[in-house]
Every structure is written in structure tokens, then in C-alpha cells.
Coordinates of C-alpha atoms and ligand atoms in Angstrom, one line a residue:
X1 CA 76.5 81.5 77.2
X2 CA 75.7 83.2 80.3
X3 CA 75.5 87.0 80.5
X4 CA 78.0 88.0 83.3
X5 CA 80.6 84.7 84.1
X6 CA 83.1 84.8 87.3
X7 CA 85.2 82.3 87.4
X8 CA 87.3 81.3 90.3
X9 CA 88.0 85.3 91.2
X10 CA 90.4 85.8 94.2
X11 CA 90.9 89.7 95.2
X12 CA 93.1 91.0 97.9
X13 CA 93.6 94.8 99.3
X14 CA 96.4 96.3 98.8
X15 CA 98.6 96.2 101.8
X16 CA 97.0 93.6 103.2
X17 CA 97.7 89.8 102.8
X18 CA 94.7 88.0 103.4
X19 CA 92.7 87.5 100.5
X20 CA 88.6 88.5 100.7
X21 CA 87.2 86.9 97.8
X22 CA 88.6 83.4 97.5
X23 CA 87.8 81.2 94.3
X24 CA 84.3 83.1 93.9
X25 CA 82.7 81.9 90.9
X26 CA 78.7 83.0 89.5
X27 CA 77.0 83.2 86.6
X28 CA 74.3 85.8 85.7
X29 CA 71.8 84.9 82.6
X30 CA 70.3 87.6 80.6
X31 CA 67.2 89.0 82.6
X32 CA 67.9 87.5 85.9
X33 CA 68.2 89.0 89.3
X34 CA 70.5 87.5 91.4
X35 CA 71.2 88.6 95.3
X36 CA 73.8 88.5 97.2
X37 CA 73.5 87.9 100.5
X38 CA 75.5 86.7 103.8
X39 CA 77.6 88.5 107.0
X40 CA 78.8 91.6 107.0
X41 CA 82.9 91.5 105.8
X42 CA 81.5 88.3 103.7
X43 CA 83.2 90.3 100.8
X44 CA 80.0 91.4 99.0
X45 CA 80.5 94.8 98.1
X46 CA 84.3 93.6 97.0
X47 CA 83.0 91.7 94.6
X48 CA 80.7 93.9 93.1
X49 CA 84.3 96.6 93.3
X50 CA 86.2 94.2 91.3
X51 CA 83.5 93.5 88.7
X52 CA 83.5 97.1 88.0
X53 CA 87.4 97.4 88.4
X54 CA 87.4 99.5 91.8
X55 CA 89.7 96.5 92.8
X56 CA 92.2 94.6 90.8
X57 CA 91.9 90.8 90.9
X58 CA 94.7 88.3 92.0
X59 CA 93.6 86.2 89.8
X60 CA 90.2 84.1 87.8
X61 CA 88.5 85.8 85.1
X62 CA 85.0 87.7 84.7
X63 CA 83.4 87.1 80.8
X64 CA 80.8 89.6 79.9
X65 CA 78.6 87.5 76.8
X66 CA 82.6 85.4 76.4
X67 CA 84.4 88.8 76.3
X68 CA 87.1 88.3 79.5
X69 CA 87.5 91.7 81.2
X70 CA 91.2 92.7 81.3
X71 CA 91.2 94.9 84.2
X72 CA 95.2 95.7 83.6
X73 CA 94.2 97.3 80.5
X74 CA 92.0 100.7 79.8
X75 CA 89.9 100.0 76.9
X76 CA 89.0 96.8 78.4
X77 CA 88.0 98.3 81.8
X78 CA 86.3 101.2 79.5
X79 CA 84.2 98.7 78.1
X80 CA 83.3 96.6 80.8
X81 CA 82.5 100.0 82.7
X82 CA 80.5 101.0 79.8
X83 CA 78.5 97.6 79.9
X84 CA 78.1 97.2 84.3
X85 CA 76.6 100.0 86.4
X86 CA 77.2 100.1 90.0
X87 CA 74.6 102.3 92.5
X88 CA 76.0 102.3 96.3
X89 CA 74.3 103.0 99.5
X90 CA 75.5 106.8 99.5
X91 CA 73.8 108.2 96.8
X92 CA 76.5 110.8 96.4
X93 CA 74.7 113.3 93.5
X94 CA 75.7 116.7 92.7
X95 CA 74.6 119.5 94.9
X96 CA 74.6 122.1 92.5
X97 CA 72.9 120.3 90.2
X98 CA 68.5 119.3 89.8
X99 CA 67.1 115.6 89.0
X100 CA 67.4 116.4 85.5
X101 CA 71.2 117.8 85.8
X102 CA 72.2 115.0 87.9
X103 CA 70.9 112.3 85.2
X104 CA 72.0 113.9 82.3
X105 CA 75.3 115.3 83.0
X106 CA 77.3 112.0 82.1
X107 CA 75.9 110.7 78.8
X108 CA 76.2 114.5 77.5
X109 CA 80.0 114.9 79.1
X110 CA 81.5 112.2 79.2
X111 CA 79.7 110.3 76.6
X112 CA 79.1 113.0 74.3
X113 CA 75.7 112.3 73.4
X114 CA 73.0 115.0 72.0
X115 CA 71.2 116.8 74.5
X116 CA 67.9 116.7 73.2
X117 CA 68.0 112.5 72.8
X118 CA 70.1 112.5 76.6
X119 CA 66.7 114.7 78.2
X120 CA 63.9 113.0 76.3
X121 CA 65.5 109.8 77.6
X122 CA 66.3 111.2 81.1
X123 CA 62.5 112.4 81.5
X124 CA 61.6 108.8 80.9
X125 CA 64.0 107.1 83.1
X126 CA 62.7 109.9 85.7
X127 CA 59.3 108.9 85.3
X128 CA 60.2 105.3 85.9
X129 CA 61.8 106.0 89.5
X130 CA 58.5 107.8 90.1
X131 CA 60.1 110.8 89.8
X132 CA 58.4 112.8 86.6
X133 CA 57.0 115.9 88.8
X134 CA 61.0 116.2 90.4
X135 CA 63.4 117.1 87.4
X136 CA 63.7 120.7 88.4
X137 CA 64.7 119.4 92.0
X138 CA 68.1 119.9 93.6
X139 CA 69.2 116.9 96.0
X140 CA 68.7 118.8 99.2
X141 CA 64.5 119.4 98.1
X142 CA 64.6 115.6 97.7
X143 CA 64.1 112.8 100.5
X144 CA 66.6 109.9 100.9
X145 CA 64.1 108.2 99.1
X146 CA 64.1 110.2 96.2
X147 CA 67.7 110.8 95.8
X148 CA 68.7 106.9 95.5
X149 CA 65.6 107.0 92.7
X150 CA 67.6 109.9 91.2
X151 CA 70.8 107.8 91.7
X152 CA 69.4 104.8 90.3
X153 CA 68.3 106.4 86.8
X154 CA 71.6 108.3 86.6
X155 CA 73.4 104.7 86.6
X156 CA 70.5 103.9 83.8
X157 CA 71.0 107.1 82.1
X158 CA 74.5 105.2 80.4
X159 CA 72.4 102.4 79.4
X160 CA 74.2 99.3 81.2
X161 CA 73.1 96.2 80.6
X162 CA 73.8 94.7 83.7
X163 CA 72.9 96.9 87.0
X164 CA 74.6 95.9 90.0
X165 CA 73.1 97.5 93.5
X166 CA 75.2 97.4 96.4
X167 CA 72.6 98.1 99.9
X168 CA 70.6 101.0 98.1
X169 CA 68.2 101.2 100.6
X170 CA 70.2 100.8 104.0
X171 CA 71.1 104.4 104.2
X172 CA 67.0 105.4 104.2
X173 CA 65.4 105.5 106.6
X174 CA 62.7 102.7 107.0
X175 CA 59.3 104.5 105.4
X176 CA 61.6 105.0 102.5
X177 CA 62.6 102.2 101.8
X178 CA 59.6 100.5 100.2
X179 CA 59.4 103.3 97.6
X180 CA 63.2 102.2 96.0
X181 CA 62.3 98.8 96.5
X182 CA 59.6 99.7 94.4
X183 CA 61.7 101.0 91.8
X184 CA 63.7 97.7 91.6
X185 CA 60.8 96.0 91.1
X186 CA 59.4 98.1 88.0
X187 CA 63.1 97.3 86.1
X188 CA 62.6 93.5 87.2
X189 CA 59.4 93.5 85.3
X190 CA 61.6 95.6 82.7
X191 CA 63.9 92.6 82.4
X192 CA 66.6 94.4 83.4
X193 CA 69.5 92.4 84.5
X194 CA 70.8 92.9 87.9
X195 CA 73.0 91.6 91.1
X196 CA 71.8 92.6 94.3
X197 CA 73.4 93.2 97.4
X198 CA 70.8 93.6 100.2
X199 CA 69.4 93.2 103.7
X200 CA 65.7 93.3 103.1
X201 CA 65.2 89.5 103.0
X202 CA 61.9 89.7 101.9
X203 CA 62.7 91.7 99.4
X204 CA 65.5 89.0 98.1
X205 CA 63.4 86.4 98.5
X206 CA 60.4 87.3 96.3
X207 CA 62.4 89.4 93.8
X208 CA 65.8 86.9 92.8
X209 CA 66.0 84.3 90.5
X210 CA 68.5 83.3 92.8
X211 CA 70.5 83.8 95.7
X212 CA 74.1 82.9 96.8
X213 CA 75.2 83.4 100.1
X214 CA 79.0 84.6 100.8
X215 CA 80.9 83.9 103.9
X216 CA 84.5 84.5 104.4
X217 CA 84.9 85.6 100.8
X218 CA 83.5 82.5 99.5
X219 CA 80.3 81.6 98.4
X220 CA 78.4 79.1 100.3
X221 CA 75.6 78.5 99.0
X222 CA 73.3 79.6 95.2
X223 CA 69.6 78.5 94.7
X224 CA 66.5 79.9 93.9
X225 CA 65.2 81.6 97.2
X226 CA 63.3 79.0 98.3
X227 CA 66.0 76.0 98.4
X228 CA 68.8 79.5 100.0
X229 CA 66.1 80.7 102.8
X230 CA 63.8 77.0 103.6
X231 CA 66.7 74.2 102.6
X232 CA 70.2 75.1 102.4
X233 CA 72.7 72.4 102.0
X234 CA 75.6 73.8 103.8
X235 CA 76.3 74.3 107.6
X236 CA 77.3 77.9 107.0
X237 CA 74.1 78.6 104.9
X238 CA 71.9 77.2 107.6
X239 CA 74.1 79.2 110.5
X240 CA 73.2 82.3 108.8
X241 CA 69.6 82.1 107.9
X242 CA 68.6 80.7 111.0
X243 CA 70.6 84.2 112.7
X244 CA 68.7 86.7 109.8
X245 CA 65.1 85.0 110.2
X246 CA 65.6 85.5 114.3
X247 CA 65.6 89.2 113.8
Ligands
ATP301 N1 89.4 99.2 101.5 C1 89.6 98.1 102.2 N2 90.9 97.7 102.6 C2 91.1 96.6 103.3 N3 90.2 95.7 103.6 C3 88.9 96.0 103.2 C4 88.6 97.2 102.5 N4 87.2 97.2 102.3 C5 86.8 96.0 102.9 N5 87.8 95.3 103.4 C6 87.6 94.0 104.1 O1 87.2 93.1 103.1 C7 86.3 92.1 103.7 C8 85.0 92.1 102.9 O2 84.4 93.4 103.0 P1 83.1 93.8 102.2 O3 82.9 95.3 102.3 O4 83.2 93.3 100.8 O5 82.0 93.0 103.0 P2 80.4 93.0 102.8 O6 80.0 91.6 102.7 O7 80.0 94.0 101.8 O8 79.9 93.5 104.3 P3 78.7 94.4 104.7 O9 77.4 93.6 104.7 O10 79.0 94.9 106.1 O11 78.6 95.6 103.7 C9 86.1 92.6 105.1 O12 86.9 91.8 106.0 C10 86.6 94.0 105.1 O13 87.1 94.3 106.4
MG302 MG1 78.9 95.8 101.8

């Protein structure tokens, strides 16, 4: 049984008529990484939004391990919530708060868990994103670079089991973004489970299990990187790598 399942997911704004994911259907295994790639408005972030119930769907389903996601009702949307994290492009920590603050401030409010367990566990995650000489650092003593690390071990601070990372490094500027690429790679090696939106195509290509290429809300193409970025089947597929590997 795969990990994550979407099935045939179609998603439309509200207020607009056109749908942007159309028929979408992936499967995530346990352990893999899987990128998303393809044009911008392809509907990429959308579908990472509706996985994590940001946006309703019209209709198909999403499993987690079998378990359909009901994202009409709250305890359903609770628990898939509690089970997918989502880190954007815009960091967006708390100000007012240090490293440690910012990564410990959820399991201990909202999840009510014990402060000494949430830190000890924090000053691991912290250490992982490179960060272990930074938890008495406020966002604005931190680089770009070191604010998406912070960002990326607050989303692991809930303990998801699937990470989902929508353009995490396009906001950086470009000598930082190796150092949170290098942070995706440490929880790659950690098995971690993850689906990847992203523009660094190197990056994509040596880190996925496998990559499927959206266009027009639909996915065009899935295959290890090799068969997406060397061989892909489909006119659109070939359209658009032949356009990124130009640049
Ligand atoms: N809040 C919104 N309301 C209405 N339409 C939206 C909204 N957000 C995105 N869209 C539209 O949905 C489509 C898919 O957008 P989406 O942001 O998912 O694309 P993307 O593949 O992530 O693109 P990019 O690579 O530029 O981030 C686009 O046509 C976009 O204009
Ligand atoms: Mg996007």
C-alpha cells in the first residue's frame, strides 16, 4: 500500500471556473522523494495546498497508508495535518521569537507536549539543519539561509511523516542556496519521506526517486530522473525540458 495515494484529484478556486488540477493522480512510497516539476501556473503548489487542505477538492480522493482524507470534516483534516508538513518559500517565522522559540512553540502550544522532551528534541532537529550554535538567535540575526533551516525543523518539530517542500530555496539568494539543499539531503539519507517542489534541476535530478512533470494542472509525465530529464515519452515533457536545460 503506498504511503501518500492521489487519485484522480480535480481542485478549482473559488470564484473561478476553470479547474487547475485536473484528474492528478501519484503515489508516494514510504522513504521516497518525489519532485515535482513543470511551468510555472502548472498547479504545483495547488496540489501540495489541497494535500494539506489549504484548498478543498472538487473531487478524487488522497489515502494516507488507505486512510481517505475527508477534507469536509475537522478531525479528518486534523489528522491528515498532523501526519503532512508543508514548508513554503517565505519562511514566515516569528520575530519575537529565537531558533529555539520558533521550533518549539507549536508542539508545546498547540500540541501540548512537555517542554523538556519538545527542547531536547528541538536541539536535535537544530543540529541537523546545521544550526546547533543558532538556538538563541532571533530571525533577523539569521541569513535567508538559516531561517528556511529554522523553518524546515519547525515543520519537523510536529514529527510528520511525510514533508512536502514547496520552492524552499527560491526566495535565497543563490550562495544560500546549497546550504538548504544540504539540509534536504541529510533527511534523504534520514529516510524521511518527502514531495518536492523545485527549480534547482540538479538538485531534482540526483536527489528524487522520481519525478512527474505537471502542465496545465495535469501531470505529464513520472519516472525516475533519468527516463523525466534524458527520455520523456510525452510531447509536453520533452517541450519543457528541452526549455529548462537551455537556461
Ligand atoms: N489563490 C488563487 N486563486 C485563483 N487562482 C489561483 C490561485 N493561486 C493560483 N492560482 C492559479 O492556479 C494555477 C496553478 O498555480 P500554482 O501556483 O499551483 O502553479 P505552480 O506550478 O506552483 O507555479 P510556479 O512554478 O510559478 O510556482 C495558475 O493558473 C494560477 O494562476
Ligand atoms: Mg508554485
Amino acid at each position: 500500500m503506498p504511503h501518500l495515494a492521489v487519485a484522480d484529484l480535480t481542485a478549482t478556486y473559488p470564484g473561478t471556473d476553470k479547474p487547475v488540477l485536473r484528474d492528478v493522480s501519484l503515489q508516494v512510497e514510504k522513504g521516497e522523494i518525489v519532485s515535482l516539476i513543470g511551468p510555472s501556473g502548472s498547479g504545483k503548489s495547488t496540489l501540495l495546498r489541497v494535500l494539506v487542505g489549504l484548498l478543498p477538492p472538487n473531487s478524487g480522493s488522497v489515502r494516507i497508508d488507505g486512510e481517505a482524507v475527508d477534507y469536509t470534516s475537522r478531525r479528518s483534516l486534523k489528522n491528515a495535518r498532523d501526519r503532512l508538513a508543508i514548508v513554503f518559500q517565505q519562511y514566515n517565522l516569528f520575530q519575537n521569537m529565537t531558533a529555539m522559540g520558533n521550533v518549539t512553540i507549536a508542539p508545546i502550544r498547540i500540541k501540548g507536549w512537555r517542554r523538556p522532551e519538545v527542547e531536547a528534541d528541538a536541539a536535535r532537529l537544530l543540529a541537523k539543519v546545521g544550526l546547533a550554535d543558532k538556538h538563541a538567535s532571533y530571525p533577523d540575526q539569521l541569513s535567508g539561509g538559516q531561517q528556511q533551516r529554522v523553518a524546515i525543523a519547525r515543520a519537523l518539530a510536529l514529527k510528520p511523516e511525510i514533508l512536502l517542500l514547496d520552492e524552499v530555496t527560491s526566495a535565497l539568494d543563490p550562495e544560500l542556496v546549497g546550504e538548504v539543499l544540504d539540509t534536504i539531503r541529510v533527511l534523504a539519507a534520514d529516510g524521511m519521506t518527502m514531495l518536492i517542489v523545485s527549480h534547482e534541476m540538479g538538485f531534482v535530478r540526483e536527489v528524487s526517486s522520481r519525478v512527474v512533470m505537471m502542465d496545465q494542472g495535469s501531470i505529464v509525465e513520472t519516472g525516475p530522473p533519468a527516463q523525466v530529464f534524458d527520455a520523456p515519452e510525452t510531447l509536453r515533457a520533452r517541450e519543457f525540458v528541452s526549455r529548462i536545460l537551455r537556461h
